Each structure stands twice: as C-alpha cells, then as structure tokens.
Amino acid sequence: MISFAECSARERLALLLDPNSFHEWLPPALKLTSPHLAQLGVPSSFDDGVAIGRASLAGRPIFVAAQEGQFMGGGVGEIHGAKLVGLLQRALRDRPDAVLLLAESGGVRLHEANAGLIAVSEVMRALLDVRAAGIPIVVLIGGTGGCFGGMGIVARCADHIVMSDIGRLAMSGPEVIEASHGVEEFDSRDRALVWRTTGGKHRWLTGDCDVLVEDDVAAFREAAIAALDVSRPVTLERLEAEHALLAARLGFDGTDALDLWTSLGLPDASRIPDLDVAAVTALGAR
Amino acid sequence: MDWQNLATQLFGAEHGIRRDGDFLHGDVTFDGEPITVLGTTGHAPIGVQLALAQARVVLDTLARHPGRTLLLLIDTQGQQLRRRDELLGINRAMAHLGMCLDLARRRGHRVLGLVYDQALSGGFITSGLIADACDALPEAEIRVMRLPAMARVTKLPESLLAELSEDNPVFAPGVDNYVAMGGVRRLWEGDFQAALREALAHAPTVDQRAADGAARGGRRHAAEVIELVLQAV
C-alpha cells in the first residue's frame, strides 16, 4: 500500500496511470514559470505547480492534471490556471474518454490574487463545457492540503469525486474561519473537529463525494477506472434534485458533524471518526 | 451605489425588485422585454442559504420563462466564513448556483453580471464571473484581498506590493484592474439604461476573458498558455 497523500503530484501520476503512459504537455523543460512570483522575488516552479497531459488508464485514452500541493499550496495562479483551462479546452476538441483531476489546492494563489480568481472561474466554465459534452470529469482528492477555495467549487462541478478518508473538501480553511470569527467558531488546531467537518468520511456520508477510499494509490486507481464511464450531464431535472437535497440541509439546526450524522439516522455517530473506510461505507451514504 | 437608486435609474420607481434580508429578486421590464433580476446587497456574505435562494430564482426562470435574460446585481463580501456552512457543504451550494447559471446560458438565456458595490473572491466566482459577461460601476470595488492582508499572507512588504501594483494589475484591488485583466468587460459610465442596452446587445456566449486580458495588456500570459496547450505535441 502506497500512501497517496505522501506522494508528490508526479509520483501520483506515475503510480496511478498505466505505466509510462503519461505524456506531459508544457513540461518543466519549457520553464513556464509565473512572472508575478518572479516580480515578488518568490521562488517559482518550472511547471507552476501543475502537471498536465494525456495518458492511458486501463488502456483507455484520458487527459489528466495533477496539482502539486507542496508548491504554493497548490494555489491557482495565472499560468497554473491557464494550463488547466488549456487541458479542458483540448479535451473538448480531442474527446478523450475522461479527464482526471488530481486536485490539491488551497484555491486562488494569493500572490497573484486577481489573476488567480479569474483563472479559477475560467477553469469552472471550461470544465462545465467538457461535462456538457458528455466527457466525464473525475476529481481525486487525497493530498494532505485538501481541496479548498475556488477549487472546492470546481470539484463539485465535476461528474464524479473520489476522496480518501484523510482528504478534505471545503471552501474556507479552518484557519481563515478562526481568524475571522474566533476560536470558538472553529478551532483550527482541533484536528478531530477539522476532519469531521470537512474530511472524506463526512463528505461521503452526506453524498458530497461519490467514492471513499483508503489513502492508497492503488485504491484511487481502481476508483478512477470505475468512474471512466460515469458521465452526468447537467440537466434541469438533475439541478432540481440537487436543489432539493441542499435545501433539506438547511433544516439541520447545529454546527457539529456528530449531531448532523445523528440527525441523518446514523447510529453511534461519535464512533464514526474511528471507523475504517470499509466500516464507514457499510453505513451507507445519506 | 445603493441598490434602490440603481434599480430606479434602470427600471423606474416601480421597478418590482424586492429585498428579503440581503437577497434581491424580482421581475422587471426593460425596453418592453422581461428580465429576471437576482442578487445581493448589504455586502452580503454568501452562505448556503443565500446561494440556494439565488439558485431557486434561476431554476424557476429556466422552468417558467425559457430564454429570459438574467441580470445579477452583485454586492458581496465573499463567502460566509462559518463552520456550519462548511459542514453543510458551502462549496457544493456555490457550485450548484454556478451550474444553474451555466445551464441557463446553455439553454439560451443571456446571463449578465453587474458589480454595483463590491465583489470578493468566493461570492464573485459563482455570480459575475460565471455570467456571459460581467460589468461594473466605476466606484465598485473588486478584490480577493486588500494589500495589508496580502502583505501578511505573502510575508512581503506592503510597500513592495503597492509599488508593483502600479504597473501590474494582478496584485491590487480595483475595478480598473479587473477590466485590464478581462475579468470585467466594461465600466458603466453615464446613462445606466444605455449601458444596460449595450450590455444586452453584446453578450458573448463563449469565454473571451483570457483574450480580452491579453488584448488589454492586464493578463498577458493566460491566452498564450492556453494556446500552447492546444498546440502541444
């Protein structure tokens, strides 16, 4: 078992895809670095924190992007965002069987904030174009940095989300919420609280992700292969169902996952954080 | 600008837009054509509830009034920073709002955004930034964060950021910077009715922002990098 979380973006690509099948576009040799970071005197990366290209998965042609959480927290800057947009536009043109997004990002890269914000919205529109064309977009979330901010929204625009139990999917990080509304609102150092609010188990139990896996590259690969034909075009009916599901959540009067799980009829909610993935999935998503 | 003042200048004193808390919605008539208006006021933080309230208006318009134009009036301080909203899946609710607007575009509705007061990060991504085009009033403020906060986060001197902002719109807040980068199409100067008429007449259905950013010199690399990916062997 190889930890997905402990791998770099490129290690994940090497282990998850068919062996030696990843062909990178705009590789580090091109040295496409962020001019804005250079202006600030901040170290840059030759891939601006994301690797994109084509590959095969279980023998089928796919496009793939992997964000590197160790570089600027996976933050989306102008170049980084444009690489994602280019990949998605190319997918629309060349029609691979699916697009895989190995997301690990804090969202907009604050060092080039304005460009990052626009870039994330461009990624969202390009992604929805691909989804509308019937090409499944599968998001894999299992890095230690999680998937936050604008990328948390982008992930929820995709056809299918796979998470590990240590993966996190949300909007604002706990530190940001604590800084804004105090430690009693969200204690960012309370790891149990952080994970039961935004972690993979909670997201799976409430249906915010489609598959929950162990922190294992092979498990992510298996889940990605199984999702290759899961295309879910956005229709009015699907959005009405989504709306009803989300509106029902507003009926919950509380702030803690334990109370929410209990309200969903899950037995022994306080024990859920200690359960392994198999035991959690046996409970069934609500 | 006060939303009432804006609504009155655009649609007359009997404009028909209602305020429920921070939520604005209503059906107006402009040049004889019905338009659905939705949005927020009071620098509203966008949480699950406000995202869903806006999505509801979009879904109802899709079902009952095929093809009707949607106008988003934007004034937000960004996403709601609360644990409850995170627990309930605020990112999913915002994605839902964005996908409702995106589906409206695909079904032939024009979707226009107007930042009439302020727009920040998460509250902006699934409103004006996912519209066909987003315009702004000249006195509006658009930003991810102000320079002092950015200096803290990046651990760089504020003076350096201020200096670089003179020539690089990527760093500093401001509607002019967003126009230069292509994120905002144009500023409404003078007669608001004429500006809306112009905006309705030229609503692009493809995403032109990277090309606009390059042409205007505010975002020089995005369009080029996208093209490089499309051409890569």
Short mmCIF file of C-alpha atoms in Angstrom, two decimals, chain A residues 23-26 30 32 35-37 39-42 52 54 78-79 81-83 85-87 89-91 93-94 108 110-122 124-132 147-150 152-158 169-173 176-177 180-181 184-187 193 196-198 202-203 206-209 234-240 242-243 245-258 260-261, chain B residues 48-60 62-64 77 79-107 119-126 129-133 142-145 149-150 153-156 160-161 164 167-174 177-178 181-184 204-211 218-233:
data_model
loop_
_atom_site.label_atom_id
_atom_site.label_comp_id
_atom_site.label_asym_id
_atom_site.label_seq_id
_atom_site.Cartn_x
_atom_site.Cartn_y
_atom_site.Cartn_z
CA HIS A 23 2.81 12.28 -21.89
CA GLU A 24 3.18 15.75 -20.45
CA TRP A 25 2.25 18.98 -22.22
CA LEU A 26 4.22 22.09 -21.30
CA LEU A 30 9.84 24.64 -21.07
CA LEU A 32 6.90 28.24 -17.94
CA PRO A 35 6.17 36.11 -13.94
CA HIS A 36 4.27 37.51 -10.95
CA LEU A 37 6.10 35.38 -8.40
CA GLN A 39 8.38 40.08 -9.59
CA LEU A 40 7.77 39.43 -5.91
CA GLY A 41 11.10 37.67 -5.55
CA VAL A 42 9.30 34.45 -4.55
CA ILE A 52 -0.95 18.27 -17.42
CA ARG A 54 -2.52 12.74 -21.88
CA GLU A 78 -2.30 32.80 -13.99
CA ILE A 79 -0.09 30.14 -15.63
CA GLY A 81 -4.95 28.16 -14.20
CA ALA A 82 -4.31 28.61 -17.92
CA LYS A 83 -2.74 25.13 -18.10
CA VAL A 85 -8.13 25.69 -18.98
CA GLY A 86 -6.00 24.64 -21.96
CA LEU A 87 -6.26 20.98 -20.97
CA GLN A 89 -10.42 23.06 -23.97
CA ARG A 90 -8.24 20.43 -25.61
CA ALA A 91 -10.41 17.70 -24.10
CA ARG A 93 -11.60 19.27 -29.07
CA ASP A 94 -9.93 15.84 -28.90
CA VAL A 108 -6.65 31.09 -5.53
CA LEU A 110 -2.92 34.95 -3.13
CA HIS A 111 0.39 36.20 -4.55
CA GLU A 112 -1.37 36.84 -7.86
CA ALA A 113 -4.83 37.04 -6.43
CA ASN A 114 -6.79 38.84 -9.13
CA ALA A 115 -5.47 36.69 -11.96
CA GLY A 116 -5.99 33.55 -9.88
CA LEU A 117 -9.61 34.41 -9.16
CA ILE A 118 -10.42 34.97 -12.82
CA ALA A 119 -8.47 31.82 -13.74
CA VAL A 120 -10.49 29.64 -11.34
CA SER A 121 -13.71 30.90 -12.90
CA GLU A 122 -12.29 30.15 -16.36
CA MET A 124 -15.06 26.26 -13.97
CA ARG A 125 -16.55 27.32 -17.28
CA ALA A 126 -14.17 25.16 -19.32
CA LEU A 127 -14.89 22.18 -17.06
CA LEU A 128 -18.64 22.59 -17.46
CA ASP A 129 -18.17 22.71 -21.25
CA VAL A 130 -16.41 19.33 -21.10
CA ARG A 131 -19.05 17.87 -18.80
CA ALA A 132 -21.82 19.11 -21.09
CA CYS A 147 -9.17 20.86 -1.92
CA PHE A 148 -10.30 24.32 -0.87
CA GLY A 149 -11.49 27.70 -2.04
CA GLY A 150 -12.35 28.04 -5.69
CA GLY A 152 -13.54 23.20 -3.83
CA ILE A 153 -16.24 24.71 -6.03
CA VAL A 154 -14.61 23.41 -9.22
CA ALA A 155 -14.52 19.89 -7.75
CA ARG A 156 -18.26 20.00 -7.10
CA CYS A 157 -18.84 20.98 -10.74
CA ALA A 158 -17.32 17.68 -11.90
CA LEU A 169 -13.06 19.15 0.60
CA ALA A 170 -14.43 22.54 1.60
CA MET A 171 -14.48 26.25 0.86
CA SER A 172 -12.63 28.24 3.55
CA GLY A 173 -9.85 26.67 5.59
CA VAL A 176 -9.38 31.52 7.90
CA ILE A 177 -12.66 30.95 9.73
CA SER A 180 -12.48 35.78 11.13
CA HIS A 181 -14.87 34.61 13.86
CA GLU A 184 -14.98 29.22 19.47
CA GLU A 185 -16.38 29.31 15.91
CA PHE A 186 -13.77 26.93 14.51
CA ASP A 187 -10.74 25.71 16.43
CA LEU A 193 -13.16 18.70 14.58
CA ARG A 196 -15.29 15.54 10.85
CA THR A 197 -16.35 18.90 9.37
CA THR A 198 -14.56 18.70 6.01
CA HIS A 202 -18.26 13.29 6.30
CA ARG A 203 -18.29 14.13 2.61
CA THR A 206 -23.58 13.16 3.07
CA GLY A 207 -23.04 12.35 -0.59
CA ASP A 208 -20.64 15.24 -1.26
CA CYS A 209 -18.22 12.73 -2.75
CA VAL A 234 -26.17 18.79 -16.10
CA THR A 235 -29.91 18.91 -16.73
CA LEU A 236 -32.73 20.92 -15.19
CA GLU A 237 -34.02 17.74 -13.53
CA ARG A 238 -30.63 16.99 -12.01
CA LEU A 239 -30.30 20.55 -10.71
CA GLU A 240 -33.80 20.43 -9.20
CA GLU A 242 -29.61 18.82 -6.21
CA HIS A 243 -31.50 21.87 -5.02
CA LEU A 245 -31.07 17.87 -1.40
CA LEU A 246 -29.22 21.05 -0.42
CA ALA A 247 -32.36 22.86 0.73
CA ALA A 248 -33.14 19.95 3.07
CA ARG A 249 -29.78 20.50 4.77
CA LEU A 250 -30.89 23.94 5.94
CA GLY A 251 -33.36 22.16 8.21
CA PHE A 252 -30.46 20.94 10.34
CA ASP A 253 -30.05 23.19 13.35
CA GLY A 254 -26.49 22.75 14.54
CA THR A 255 -22.82 23.16 13.77
CA ASP A 256 -21.27 19.78 14.56
CA ALA A 257 -20.93 16.78 12.28
CA LEU A 258 -21.78 14.38 15.12
CA LEU A 260 -25.69 16.10 11.75
CA TRP A 261 -24.87 12.41 11.37
CA VAL B 48 -25.52 28.03 1.75
CA GLN B 49 -28.84 29.79 2.26
CA LEU B 50 -28.11 32.81 0.03
CA ALA B 51 -26.56 30.64 -2.67
CA LEU B 52 -29.70 28.48 -2.72
CA ALA B 53 -32.05 31.48 -2.71
CA GLN B 54 -30.35 32.74 -5.87
CA ALA B 55 -30.25 29.29 -7.46
CA ARG B 56 -34.02 28.96 -6.84
CA VAL B 57 -34.69 32.09 -8.89
CA VAL B 58 -32.55 30.78 -11.74
CA LEU B 59 -34.26 27.36 -11.73
CA ASP B 60 -37.72 28.96 -11.69
CA LEU B 62 -35.47 28.17 -16.55
CA ALA B 63 -38.72 26.28 -15.97
CA ARG B 64 -41.24 29.07 -16.45
CA GLN B 77 -18.08 40.47 0.98
CA GLN B 79 -18.23 33.53 1.08
CA GLN B 80 -19.75 33.07 4.54
CA LEU B 81 -16.93 32.18 6.92
CA ARG B 82 -18.80 29.88 9.29
CA ARG B 83 -18.24 26.29 10.40
CA ARG B 84 -21.91 25.43 9.89
CA ASP B 85 -21.74 26.47 6.24
CA GLU B 86 -18.62 24.36 5.72
CA LEU B 87 -20.33 21.41 7.41
CA LEU B 88 -23.38 21.78 5.15
CA GLY B 89 -21.20 21.94 2.03
CA ILE B 90 -20.99 25.63 1.12
CA ASN B 91 -18.72 24.75 -1.82
CA ARG B 92 -21.40 22.40 -3.14
CA ALA B 93 -24.11 25.07 -2.76
CA MET B 94 -21.95 27.61 -4.60
CA ALA B 95 -21.16 25.09 -7.33
CA HIS B 96 -24.89 24.48 -7.62
CA LEU B 97 -25.56 28.20 -8.13
CA GLY B 98 -22.79 28.35 -10.72
CA MET B 99 -24.14 25.31 -12.55
CA CYS B 100 -27.67 26.76 -12.59
CA LEU B 101 -26.33 29.92 -14.26
CA ASP B 102 -24.19 27.87 -16.62
CA LEU B 103 -27.18 25.75 -17.66
CA ALA B 104 -29.18 28.93 -18.23
CA ARG B 105 -26.55 30.08 -20.71
CA ARG B 106 -26.61 26.72 -22.48
CA ARG B 107 -30.38 26.93 -22.82
CA ALA B 119 -17.31 41.83 -5.06
CA LEU B 120 -14.91 39.48 -3.32
CA SER B 121 -13.49 36.05 -4.00
CA GLY B 122 -15.93 33.21 -3.35
CA GLY B 123 -19.02 35.38 -3.63
CA PHE B 124 -17.94 36.53 -7.09
CA ILE B 125 -16.81 33.24 -8.66
CA THR B 126 -20.30 31.77 -8.93
CA LEU B 129 -17.52 35.53 -13.03
CA ILE B 130 -19.70 32.73 -14.41
CA ALA B 131 -22.03 35.11 -16.30
CA ASP B 132 -21.72 35.60 -20.07
CA ALA B 133 -20.16 38.92 -19.20
CA ILE B 142 -13.45 44.12 -6.65
CA ARG B 143 -10.75 42.20 -4.88
CA VAL B 144 -9.54 38.98 -3.35
CA MET B 145 -7.84 40.81 -0.52
CA ALA B 149 -3.80 41.44 4.31
CA MET B 150 -1.92 40.27 1.23
CA VAL B 153 -0.21 36.31 3.93
CA THR B 154 2.68 36.57 1.50
CA LYS B 155 5.11 37.92 4.14
CA LEU B 156 6.17 40.60 1.67
CA LEU B 160 6.72 46.48 -2.44
CA LEU B 161 3.22 45.25 -3.28
CA LEU B 164 4.37 46.61 -8.14
CA ASP B 167 2.13 48.50 -13.32
CA ASN B 168 0.78 45.01 -12.67
CA PRO B 169 -3.00 44.69 -12.17
CA VAL B 170 -2.59 41.17 -10.81
CA PHE B 171 -1.75 42.33 -7.30
CA ALA B 172 -4.02 45.17 -6.25
CA PRO B 173 -7.79 45.58 -5.80
CA GLY B 174 -9.76 47.75 -8.19
CA ASN B 177 -7.51 46.17 -12.80
CA TYR B 178 -10.27 43.66 -13.41
CA MET B 181 -7.36 41.52 -16.95
CA GLY B 182 -10.56 40.78 -18.84
CA GLY B 183 -12.50 39.70 -15.73
CA VAL B 184 -14.80 42.69 -16.08
CA PRO B 204 -20.83 36.79 -25.60
CA THR B 205 -21.64 33.11 -25.10
CA VAL B 206 -18.05 31.94 -25.25
CA ASP B 207 -15.46 32.80 -22.60
CA GLN B 208 -13.44 35.72 -24.05
CA ARG B 209 -11.76 36.81 -20.85
CA ALA B 210 -8.29 35.43 -21.47
CA ALA B 211 -8.22 37.02 -24.93
CA GLY B 218 -3.53 43.24 -17.98
CA ARG B 219 -3.19 39.46 -18.21
CA ARG B 220 -0.55 38.81 -20.78
CA HIS B 221 0.06 35.08 -20.37
CA ALA B 222 -3.20 33.18 -19.89
CA ALA B 223 -4.37 33.21 -23.52
CA GLU B 224 -0.88 32.33 -24.76
CA VAL B 225 -0.53 29.39 -22.36
CA ILE B 226 -3.99 28.07 -23.28
CA GLU B 227 -2.95 28.19 -26.94
CA LEU B 228 0.35 26.44 -26.16
CA VAL B 229 -1.56 23.58 -24.54
CA LEU B 230 -3.86 23.31 -27.55
CA GLN B 231 -0.85 23.15 -29.89
CA ALA B 232 1.45 20.95 -27.79
CA VAL B 233 2.63 17.69 -29.33
#
